CSV table of C-alpha atoms and ligand atoms in Angstrom, one decimal:
chain,number,residue,atom,x,y,z
A,56,UNK,CA,106.5,-27.0,-21.4
A,57,UNK,CA,108.8,-28.2,-24.2
A,58,UNK,CA,112.0,-27.3,-22.4
A,59,UNK,CA,111.3,-28.4,-18.8
A,60,UNK,CA,114.9,-28.8,-18.0
A,61,UNK,CA,114.4,-28.7,-14.2
A,62,UNK,CA,112.3,-31.9,-14.4
A,63,UNK,CA,115.1,-33.8,-16.2
A,64,UNK,CA,117.7,-32.5,-13.8
A,65,UNK,CA,115.6,-33.5,-10.8
A,66,UNK,CA,115.1,-37.0,-12.3
A,67,UNK,CA,118.8,-37.3,-12.6
A,68,UNK,CA,119.2,-36.3,-8.9
A,69,UNK,CA,116.5,-38.7,-7.8
A,70,UNK,CA,118.4,-41.6,-9.5
A,71,UNK,CA,121.7,-40.8,-7.8
A,72,UNK,CA,123.2,-40.0,-11.2
A,73,UNK,CA,123.7,-36.2,-10.8
A,74,UNK,CA,127.2,-35.1,-11.7
A,75,UNK,CA,129.1,-32.1,-10.5
A,76,UNK,CA,132.6,-30.7,-10.9
A,77,UNK,CA,135.3,-30.2,-8.4
A,78,UNK,CA,137.8,-27.4,-8.8
A,79,UNK,CA,141.4,-28.5,-9.0
A,80,UNK,CA,143.8,-25.9,-7.6
A,81,UNK,CA,147.1,-27.6,-8.3
A,82,UNK,CA,148.9,-29.4,-11.1
A,83,UNK,CA,147.8,-32.9,-11.8
A,84,UNK,CA,149.7,-35.4,-9.6
A,85,UNK,CA,149.5,-37.8,-6.6
A,86,UNK,CA,149.0,-35.0,-4.1
A,87,UNK,CA,146.5,-32.3,-5.2
A,88,UNK,CA,144.5,-29.5,-3.8
A,89,UNK,CA,140.8,-29.6,-4.6
A,90,UNK,CA,138.3,-26.9,-3.4
A,91,UNK,CA,140.9,-25.6,-1.0
A,92,UNK,CA,141.7,-29.1,0.6
A,93,UNK,CA,144.6,-31.4,0.1
A,94,UNK,CA,144.0,-34.9,-1.2
A,95,UNK,CA,145.8,-37.9,-2.4
A,96,UNK,CA,144.3,-38.6,-5.8
A,97,UNK,CA,143.7,-41.9,-7.6
A,98,UNK,CA,141.5,-40.7,-10.4
A,99,UNK,CA,143.5,-39.0,-13.2
A,100,UNK,CA,144.7,-40.6,-16.4
A,101,UNK,CA,148.2,-39.2,-16.1
A,102,UNK,CA,149.6,-42.7,-16.0
A,103,UNK,CA,153.3,-41.8,-16.4
A,104,UNK,CA,153.3,-38.6,-14.3
A,105,UNK,CA,154.1,-36.4,-17.3
A,106,UNK,CA,151.3,-33.9,-17.0
A,107,UNK,CA,153.4,-31.8,-14.7
A,108,UNK,CA,156.9,-32.9,-15.8
A,109,UNK,CA,159.4,-29.9,-15.7
A,110,UNK,CA,161.0,-30.8,-19.1
A,111,UNK,CA,157.6,-31.1,-20.8
A,112,UNK,CA,156.5,-27.8,-19.3
A,113,UNK,CA,159.7,-26.2,-20.3
A,114,UNK,CA,159.4,-27.4,-23.9
A,115,UNK,CA,155.9,-25.9,-24.0
A,116,UNK,CA,157.1,-22.6,-22.6
A,117,UNK,CA,160.0,-22.5,-25.0
A,118,UNK,CA,157.8,-23.4,-28.0
A,119,UNK,CA,155.3,-20.7,-27.0
A,120,UNK,CA,158.1,-18.1,-27.4
A,121,UNK,CA,158.8,-19.5,-30.8
A,122,UNK,CA,155.4,-20.2,-32.2
A,123,UNK,CA,153.1,-18.0,-30.1
A,124,UNK,CA,150.0,-19.5,-28.5
A,125,UNK,CA,147.2,-20.4,-30.9
A,126,UNK,CA,147.3,-22.7,-34.0
A,127,UNK,CA,145.6,-19.8,-35.8
A,128,UNK,CA,144.0,-21.8,-38.6
A,129,UNK,CA,143.1,-25.3,-39.6
A,130,UNK,CA,145.8,-27.7,-40.8
A,131,UNK,CA,144.7,-27.4,-44.4
A,132,UNK,CA,144.8,-23.6,-44.4
A,133,UNK,CA,147.9,-22.4,-42.6
A,134,UNK,CA,147.7,-24.0,-39.2
A,135,UNK,CA,150.0,-27.0,-39.8
A,136,UNK,CA,153.3,-26.0,-38.2
A,137,UNK,CA,156.7,-27.6,-38.3
A,138,UNK,CA,156.1,-28.7,-34.7
A,139,UNK,CA,153.0,-30.6,-35.7
A,140,UNK,CA,154.8,-32.1,-38.7
A,141,UNK,CA,157.8,-33.3,-36.7
A,142,UNK,CA,155.5,-34.8,-34.0
A,143,UNK,CA,153.6,-36.7,-36.7
A,144,UNK,CA,156.9,-38.1,-38.1
A,145,UNK,CA,158.1,-39.1,-34.7
A,146,UNK,CA,154.8,-40.8,-33.8
A,147,UNK,CA,154.9,-42.7,-37.1
A,148,UNK,CA,158.4,-44.0,-36.2
A,149,UNK,CA,157.3,-44.8,-32.6
A,150,UNK,CA,154.2,-46.8,-33.8
A,151,UNK,CA,156.0,-48.4,-36.8
A,152,UNK,CA,153.3,-47.1,-39.1
A,153,UNK,CA,153.8,-45.4,-42.5
A,154,UNK,CA,152.1,-42.2,-41.4
A,155,UNK,CA,150.4,-40.4,-38.6
A,156,UNK,CA,147.8,-37.6,-38.5
A,157,UNK,CA,147.2,-35.4,-35.5
A,158,UNK,CA,143.8,-34.5,-34.2
A,159,UNK,CA,142.7,-31.9,-31.6
A,160,UNK,CA,141.6,-34.7,-29.2
A,161,UNK,CA,140.6,-38.3,-29.1
A,162,UNK,CA,136.9,-37.7,-29.4
A,163,UNK,CA,137.3,-35.8,-32.6
A,164,UNK,CA,139.8,-38.4,-34.0
A,165,UNK,CA,137.3,-41.2,-33.5
A,166,UNK,CA,134.4,-39.2,-35.0
A,167,UNK,CA,136.6,-38.2,-38.0
A,168,UNK,CA,138.0,-41.6,-38.7
A,169,UNK,CA,134.9,-43.7,-38.6
A,170,UNK,CA,132.8,-41.2,-40.5
A,171,UNK,CA,135.5,-40.8,-43.2
A,172,UNK,CA,135.9,-44.5,-43.7
A,173,UNK,CA,132.2,-45.6,-43.6
A,174,UNK,CA,128.9,-44.7,-45.2
A,175,UNK,CA,125.4,-46.2,-45.7
A,176,UNK,CA,126.7,-49.3,-47.6
A,177,UNK,CA,129.0,-50.2,-44.8
A,178,UNK,CA,128.9,-51.9,-41.4
A,179,UNK,CA,130.6,-51.1,-38.1
A,180,UNK,CA,131.0,-53.7,-35.3
A,181,UNK,CA,131.7,-52.4,-31.9
A,182,UNK,CA,132.4,-53.9,-28.5
A,183,UNK,CA,129.5,-53.0,-26.3
A,184,UNK,CA,131.8,-51.4,-23.7
A,185,UNK,CA,133.5,-49.1,-26.2
A,186,UNK,CA,134.2,-45.5,-25.3
A,187,UNK,CA,131.3,-43.1,-26.0
A,188,UNK,CA,133.2,-41.3,-28.7
A,189,UNK,CA,133.5,-44.6,-30.7
A,190,UNK,CA,129.8,-45.3,-30.3
A,191,UNK,CA,128.8,-41.8,-31.3
A,192,UNK,CA,131.2,-42.0,-34.3
A,193,UNK,CA,129.5,-45.2,-35.5
A,194,UNK,CA,126.1,-43.6,-35.3
A,195,UNK,CA,127.3,-40.4,-37.1
A,196,UNK,CA,128.8,-42.4,-40.0
A,197,UNK,CA,125.4,-43.8,-41.1
A,198,UNK,CA,126.8,-47.3,-41.4
A,199,UNK,CA,124.9,-50.4,-40.2
A,200,UNK,CA,125.8,-50.3,-36.5
A,201,UNK,CA,126.1,-53.5,-34.4
A,202,UNK,CA,127.4,-53.9,-30.9
A,203,UNK,CA,128.9,-57.3,-30.0
A,204,UNK,CA,129.2,-58.8,-26.5
A,205,UNK,CA,132.2,-57.5,-24.5
A,206,UNK,CA,135.4,-59.2,-25.8
A,207,UNK,CA,133.3,-62.0,-27.3
A,208,UNK,CA,135.0,-63.1,-30.6
A,209,UNK,CA,132.4,-65.7,-31.3
A,210,UNK,CA,129.5,-63.3,-31.0
A,211,UNK,CA,131.4,-60.9,-33.3
A,212,UNK,CA,132.1,-63.7,-35.8
A,213,UNK,CA,128.4,-64.7,-36.0
A,214,UNK,CA,127.6,-61.1,-36.9
A,215,UNK,CA,130.3,-60.9,-39.5
A,216,UNK,CA,129.0,-64.1,-41.1
A,217,UNK,CA,125.6,-62.5,-41.6
A,218,UNK,CA,126.7,-59.1,-43.1
A,219,UNK,CA,126.8,-58.2,-46.8
A,220,UNK,CA,128.2,-54.8,-46.2
A,221,UNK,CA,130.7,-53.2,-48.6
A,222,UNK,CA,133.3,-52.3,-45.9
A,223,UNK,CA,133.4,-54.0,-42.5
A,224,UNK,CA,135.1,-52.2,-39.7
A,225,UNK,CA,135.7,-53.8,-36.3
A,226,UNK,CA,136.2,-51.2,-33.6
A,227,UNK,CA,137.4,-51.7,-30.0
A,228,UNK,CA,139.1,-50.0,-27.1
A,229,UNK,CA,142.6,-51.4,-26.6
A,230,UNK,CA,142.4,-51.1,-22.8
A,231,UNK,CA,138.8,-50.6,-21.7
A,232,UNK,CA,138.5,-47.3,-20.1
A,233,UNK,CA,136.1,-48.2,-17.2
A,234,UNK,CA,137.1,-51.9,-16.7
A,235,UNK,CA,140.9,-51.8,-17.4
A,236,UNK,CA,140.9,-55.1,-19.2
A,237,UNK,CA,142.5,-55.6,-22.7
A,238,UNK,CA,140.7,-56.5,-25.9
A,239,UNK,CA,141.7,-59.9,-27.4
A,240,UNK,CA,143.5,-58.2,-30.2
A,241,UNK,CA,145.3,-61.2,-31.7
A,242,UNK,CA,141.9,-63.0,-32.2
A,243,UNK,CA,140.2,-59.9,-33.4
A,244,UNK,CA,143.0,-59.3,-35.9
A,245,UNK,CA,142.8,-62.8,-37.3
A,246,UNK,CA,139.0,-62.6,-37.5
A,247,UNK,CA,139.2,-59.3,-39.4
A,248,UNK,CA,141.6,-60.8,-41.9
A,249,UNK,CA,139.5,-63.9,-42.4
A,250,UNK,CA,136.4,-61.7,-43.0
A,251,UNK,CA,138.0,-59.1,-45.2
A,252,UNK,CA,137.3,-56.5,-42.5
A,253,UNK,CA,139.5,-53.8,-41.0
A,254,UNK,CA,140.4,-53.6,-37.3
A,255,UNK,CA,140.4,-50.2,-35.6
A,256,UNK,CA,141.8,-49.9,-32.1
A,257,UNK,CA,141.4,-46.8,-29.8
A,258,UNK,CA,144.4,-47.2,-27.5
A,259,UNK,CA,143.7,-44.1,-25.4
A,260,UNK,CA,144.7,-45.9,-22.2
A,261,UNK,CA,147.4,-48.1,-23.5
A,262,UNK,CA,149.7,-45.7,-25.3
A,263,UNK,CA,152.7,-44.9,-23.2
A,264,UNK,CA,151.6,-47.1,-20.3
A,265,UNK,CA,151.6,-50.5,-21.9
A,266,UNK,CA,154.3,-52.4,-23.9
A,267,UNK,CA,158.0,-52.5,-23.1
A,268,UNK,CA,158.7,-49.2,-24.9
A,269,UNK,CA,155.3,-47.7,-24.3
A,270,UNK,CA,153.9,-48.6,-27.7
A,271,UNK,CA,150.6,-49.6,-26.1
A,272,UNK,CA,148.5,-52.6,-27.1
A,273,UNK,CA,150.0,-52.8,-30.7
A,274,UNK,CA,153.4,-53.3,-29.2
A,275,UNK,CA,152.1,-55.6,-26.4
A,276,UNK,CA,150.4,-57.9,-28.9
A,277,UNK,CA,153.0,-57.4,-31.6
A,278,UNK,CA,150.5,-56.1,-34.2
A,279,UNK,CA,151.9,-54.3,-37.2
A,280,UNK,CA,150.1,-52.1,-39.7
A,281,UNK,CA,148.8,-55.1,-41.8
A,282,UNK,CA,147.3,-56.7,-38.7
A,283,UNK,CA,146.0,-53.5,-37.1
A,284,UNK,CA,145.4,-51.0,-39.9
A,285,UNK,CA,143.7,-48.2,-37.9
A,286,UNK,CA,145.4,-47.3,-34.7
A,287,UNK,CA,144.2,-44.3,-32.6
A,288,UNK,CA,146.2,-42.9,-29.7
A,289,UNK,CA,145.5,-39.9,-27.4
A,290,UNK,CA,148.0,-37.5,-25.9
A,291,UNK,CA,146.0,-36.3,-22.9
A,292,UNK,CA,146.6,-39.4,-20.8
A,293,UNK,CA,150.0,-41.1,-20.5
A,294,UNK,CA,151.6,-38.5,-22.7
A,295,UNK,CA,150.5,-35.8,-20.3
A,296,UNK,CA,149.7,-33.1,-22.9
A,297,UNK,CA,146.6,-32.9,-25.2
A,298,UNK,CA,145.4,-34.1,-28.6
A,299,UNK,CA,145.3,-37.4,-30.4
A,300,UNK,CA,146.6,-39.1,-33.5
A,301,UNK,CA,145.7,-41.8,-36.0
A,302,UNK,CA,148.5,-44.1,-37.3
A,303,UNK,CA,148.3,-46.2,-40.4
A,304,UNK,CA,149.0,-46.5,-44.1
A,305,UNK,CA,149.8,-43.6,-46.5
A,306,UNK,CA,146.4,-44.2,-48.1
A,307,UNK,CA,144.5,-44.1,-44.8
A,308,UNK,CA,146.1,-40.8,-43.7
A,309,UNK,CA,145.5,-39.2,-47.1
A,310,UNK,CA,141.9,-40.3,-46.9
A,311,UNK,CA,141.5,-38.7,-43.5
A,312,UNK,CA,143.1,-35.5,-44.7
A,313,UNK,CA,140.6,-35.4,-47.6
A,314,UNK,CA,137.5,-36.6,-45.8
A,315,UNK,CA,137.7,-36.5,-42.0
A,316,UNK,CA,135.5,-33.5,-41.2
A,317,UNK,CA,136.7,-33.2,-37.6
A,318,UNK,CA,140.2,-32.8,-39.1
A,319,UNK,CA,139.3,-30.4,-41.8
A,320,UNK,CA,137.0,-28.0,-40.1
A,321,UNK,CA,138.8,-27.2,-36.9
A,322,UNK,CA,141.8,-25.1,-35.8
A,323,UNK,CA,145.0,-27.1,-35.3
A,324,UNK,CA,146.1,-27.8,-31.7
A,325,UNK,CA,148.5,-25.1,-30.4
A,326,UNK,CA,152.0,-25.8,-31.8
A,327,UNK,CA,153.5,-25.6,-28.3
A,328,UNK,CA,151.3,-28.5,-27.3
A,329,UNK,CA,152.9,-30.5,-30.2
A,330,UNK,CA,156.4,-29.5,-29.0
A,331,UNK,CA,155.6,-30.4,-25.5
A,332,UNK,CA,154.4,-33.8,-26.7
A,333,UNK,CA,157.6,-34.4,-28.6
A,334,UNK,CA,159.4,-34.1,-25.3
A,335,UNK,CA,157.0,-36.4,-23.5
A,336,UNK,CA,157.4,-38.9,-26.3
A,337,UNK,CA,161.1,-38.9,-25.8
A,338,UNK,CA,160.8,-39.2,-22.0
A,339,UNK,CA,158.3,-42.0,-22.1
A,340,UNK,CA,160.6,-44.0,-24.5
A,341,UNK,CA,163.7,-43.4,-22.5
A,342,UNK,CA,162.4,-43.8,-18.9
A,343,UNK,CA,161.3,-47.4,-18.6
A,344,UNK,CA,161.3,-46.9,-14.8
A,345,UNK,CA,157.9,-45.1,-15.1
A,346,UNK,CA,156.2,-48.2,-16.6
A,347,UNK,CA,158.1,-50.5,-14.1
A,348,UNK,CA,157.0,-48.4,-11.1
A,349,UNK,CA,153.5,-48.5,-12.4
A,350,UNK,CA,153.6,-52.3,-12.7
A,351,UNK,CA,155.0,-52.6,-9.2
A,352,UNK,CA,152.3,-50.4,-7.7
A,353,UNK,CA,149.6,-52.3,-9.5
A,354,UNK,CA,150.9,-55.7,-8.4
A,355,UNK,CA,151.3,-54.5,-4.8
A,356,UNK,CA,147.8,-53.1,-4.8
A,357,UNK,CA,146.2,-56.2,-6.2
A,358,UNK,CA,148.0,-58.5,-3.8
A,359,UNK,CA,147.0,-56.5,-0.8
A,360,UNK,CA,143.3,-56.2,-1.9
A,361,UNK,CA,143.2,-60.0,-2.3
A,362,UNK,CA,144.5,-60.4,1.3
A,363,UNK,CA,141.9,-57.9,2.4
A,364,UNK,CA,139.1,-59.9,0.6
A,365,UNK,CA,138.3,-56.9,-1.7
A,366,UNK,CA,137.3,-58.1,-5.1
A,367,UNK,CA,138.9,-56.5,-8.1
A,368,UNK,CA,138.4,-57.0,-11.8
A,369,UNK,CA,140.7,-59.0,-14.1
A,370,UNK,CA,142.8,-55.9,-15.0
A,371,UNK,CA,146.5,-55.5,-15.0
A,372,UNK,CA,146.4,-52.0,-16.4
A,373,UNK,CA,146.6,-48.8,-14.3
A,374,UNK,CA,142.8,-48.9,-14.3
A,375,UNK,CA,141.6,-50.9,-11.2
A,376,UNK,CA,137.9,-50.7,-10.7
A,377,UNK,CA,136.1,-51.9,-7.6
A,378,UNK,CA,132.5,-52.9,-8.7
A,379,UNK,CA,130.0,-52.0,-6.0
A,380,UNK,CA,126.6,-52.2,-7.8
A,381,UNK,CA,124.3,-49.3,-7.2
A,382,UNK,CA,125.0,-45.7,-8.0
A,383,UNK,CA,124.2,-44.6,-4.5
A,384,UNK,CA,126.6,-47.0,-2.9
A,385,UNK,CA,129.4,-46.0,-5.3
A,386,UNK,CA,128.8,-42.3,-4.4
A,387,UNK,CA,128.7,-43.1,-0.7
A,388,UNK,CA,132.0,-44.9,-0.9
A,389,UNK,CA,133.6,-42.2,-2.9
A,390,UNK,CA,132.5,-39.6,-0.3
A,391,UNK,CA,133.7,-41.7,2.6
A,392,UNK,CA,137.1,-42.0,1.0
A,393,UNK,CA,137.2,-38.2,0.3
A,394,UNK,CA,136.5,-37.6,4.0
A,395,UNK,CA,139.8,-39.5,4.6
A,396,UNK,CA,141.6,-37.4,2.1
A,397,UNK,CA,141.5,-39.9,-0.8
A,398,UNK,CA,140.0,-39.0,-4.1
A,399,UNK,CA,138.6,-41.9,-6.1
A,400,UNK,CA,135.8,-41.3,-8.7
A,401,UNK,CA,132.4,-43.1,-8.5
A,402,UNK,CA,131.5,-44.1,-12.1
A,403,UNK,CA,127.8,-44.6,-12.7
A,404,UNK,CA,125.4,-45.1,-15.6
A,405,UNK,CA,125.2,-44.1,-18.4
A,406,UNK,CA,129.0,-44.3,-18.5
A,407,UNK,CA,128.8,-48.0,-17.3
A,408,UNK,CA,125.8,-50.4,-17.5
A,409,UNK,CA,123.2,-50.2,-14.8
A,410,UNK,CA,124.0,-52.2,-11.7
A,411,UNK,CA,127.8,-52.0,-12.3
A,412,UNK,CA,128.6,-48.7,-10.7
A,413,UNK,CA,132.1,-48.7,-9.4
A,414,UNK,CA,135.0,-46.9,-7.9
A,415,UNK,CA,137.5,-46.3,-10.7
A,416,UNK,CA,140.9,-46.4,-9.1
A,417,UNK,CA,143.8,-45.3,-11.3
A,418,UNK,CA,147.5,-45.5,-10.7
A,419,UNK,CA,150.3,-43.3,-12.0
A,420,UNK,CA,154.1,-43.4,-11.9
A,421,UNK,CA,153.7,-40.2,-9.9
A,422,UNK,CA,152.5,-42.4,-7.0
A,423,UNK,CA,154.8,-43.9,-4.4
A,424,UNK,CA,154.4,-47.0,-2.4
A,425,UNK,CA,153.4,-45.1,0.7
A,426,UNK,CA,150.5,-43.5,-1.3
A,427,UNK,CA,149.1,-46.9,-2.2
A,428,UNK,CA,149.5,-48.0,1.4
A,429,UNK,CA,147.4,-45.0,2.5
A,430,UNK,CA,144.8,-45.9,-0.2
A,431,UNK,CA,144.6,-49.5,1.1
A,432,UNK,CA,144.2,-48.3,4.7
A,433,UNK,CA,141.3,-46.1,3.7
A,434,UNK,CA,139.7,-48.8,1.6
A,435,UNK,CA,139.9,-51.2,4.6
A,436,UNK,CA,138.3,-48.6,6.9
A,437,UNK,CA,135.5,-47.4,4.6
A,438,UNK,CA,134.8,-49.6,1.6
A,439,UNK,CA,134.9,-53.0,3.3
A,440,UNK,CA,132.3,-52.1,6.0
A,441,UNK,CA,130.0,-50.5,3.3
A,442,UNK,CA,130.4,-53.5,1.1
A,443,UNK,CA,129.4,-55.8,3.9
A,444,UNK,CA,126.4,-53.7,4.6
A,445,UNK,CA,125.2,-54.0,1.0
A,446,UNK,CA,125.9,-57.7,0.8
B,93,PLP,C1,139.7,-40.4,-23.1
B,93,PLP,C2,139.3,-41.3,-24.2
B,93,PLP,C3,139.0,-40.7,-25.5
B,93,PLP,C4,138.9,-39.3,-25.7
B,93,PLP,O1,140.2,-38.7,-25.8
B,93,PLP,P1,140.3,-37.1,-25.5
B,93,PLP,O2,141.6,-36.8,-26.2
B,93,PLP,O3,140.3,-36.9,-24.1
B,93,PLP,O4,139.1,-36.5,-26.2
B,93,PLP,C5,138.7,-41.6,-26.5
B,93,PLP,N1,138.7,-42.9,-26.3
B,93,PLP,C6,139.0,-43.5,-25.1
B,93,PLP,C7,138.9,-45.0,-25.0
B,93,PLP,C8,139.2,-42.7,-24.0
B,93,PLP,O5,139.5,-43.2,-22.9
């Protein structure tokens, strides 16, 4: 039978890789209701607690009464509203780039950018732990596709030395989504300039959360447009809304408007989402306490884990994974935590390499110290014994 779907589904079950959805019955936040039960959640990407902020919600409601609900058309037809345009201008100022272009989401931004910039004569070099959307984009572009070892600048350089491609694009996550560590962007930027390549960074997890003013890895490493020419940010994580943007030169943005198929052939995001994002952009710039709170919670968590003997990765971002190895163990730990009212996601292959299944704990400015204490208690009771059993 050519479409024996049940067989593939069963294989996925047998390997402990089957995925299923929970139903969230409350706004995103520290305390949520899932399938009728209350939980303390450490698994969303709402790093600044803006996904359910009253001012952001009010801006969206207000804009809906002005603009209606849908974008109604693509940007190039008649879907590019004043709200979209103003948000683009404000994001350009925020990132210190000449111009910004909005996309419907990060996945589409990555597909659009890489396939607009590269073709068969070109080469793309990607960190092997890059987000799926970047890897897919590289394949879609038709360029020679190479994956270099994680954060290994020497491995990348030896590949750059051997290429004769027309354009060379180095692509990396800014903050790695499943590991929480940062890309060595200063070194990557220097390397790109030496090899006449361009550097593209997807800062989905850094924007808003990282840098003194929330400017993400570009601000954190002090990289301007010349040193980091293609900067992608998403709006569904720390910004608490939805969508994504690309920031760079006038020529880059015009190229995307002309050639990025995921920009051209899709309806614009609802204008009210753009308005809501303008409000979250203002709040995240003004309210430094959100990033400070986040840093304090992360420091506290890491110190306590160390005392407990629980091994963490080298991450100082809101993403704090606990590597446990097998997919089954990760799921067992996640279930054990859920029984104690704590939601932490088990991340398994193919999202992460085999043998590195993990609990992906994420923190938000919406958490309080007492929430982290509850998490630590639950980890002590459930994860430590299970880890010892495995060891
Ligand atoms: C979440 C994420 C994306 C996708 O962004 P969406 O707006 O959710 O489609 C892209 N890249 C990275 C690194 C991400 O973590």
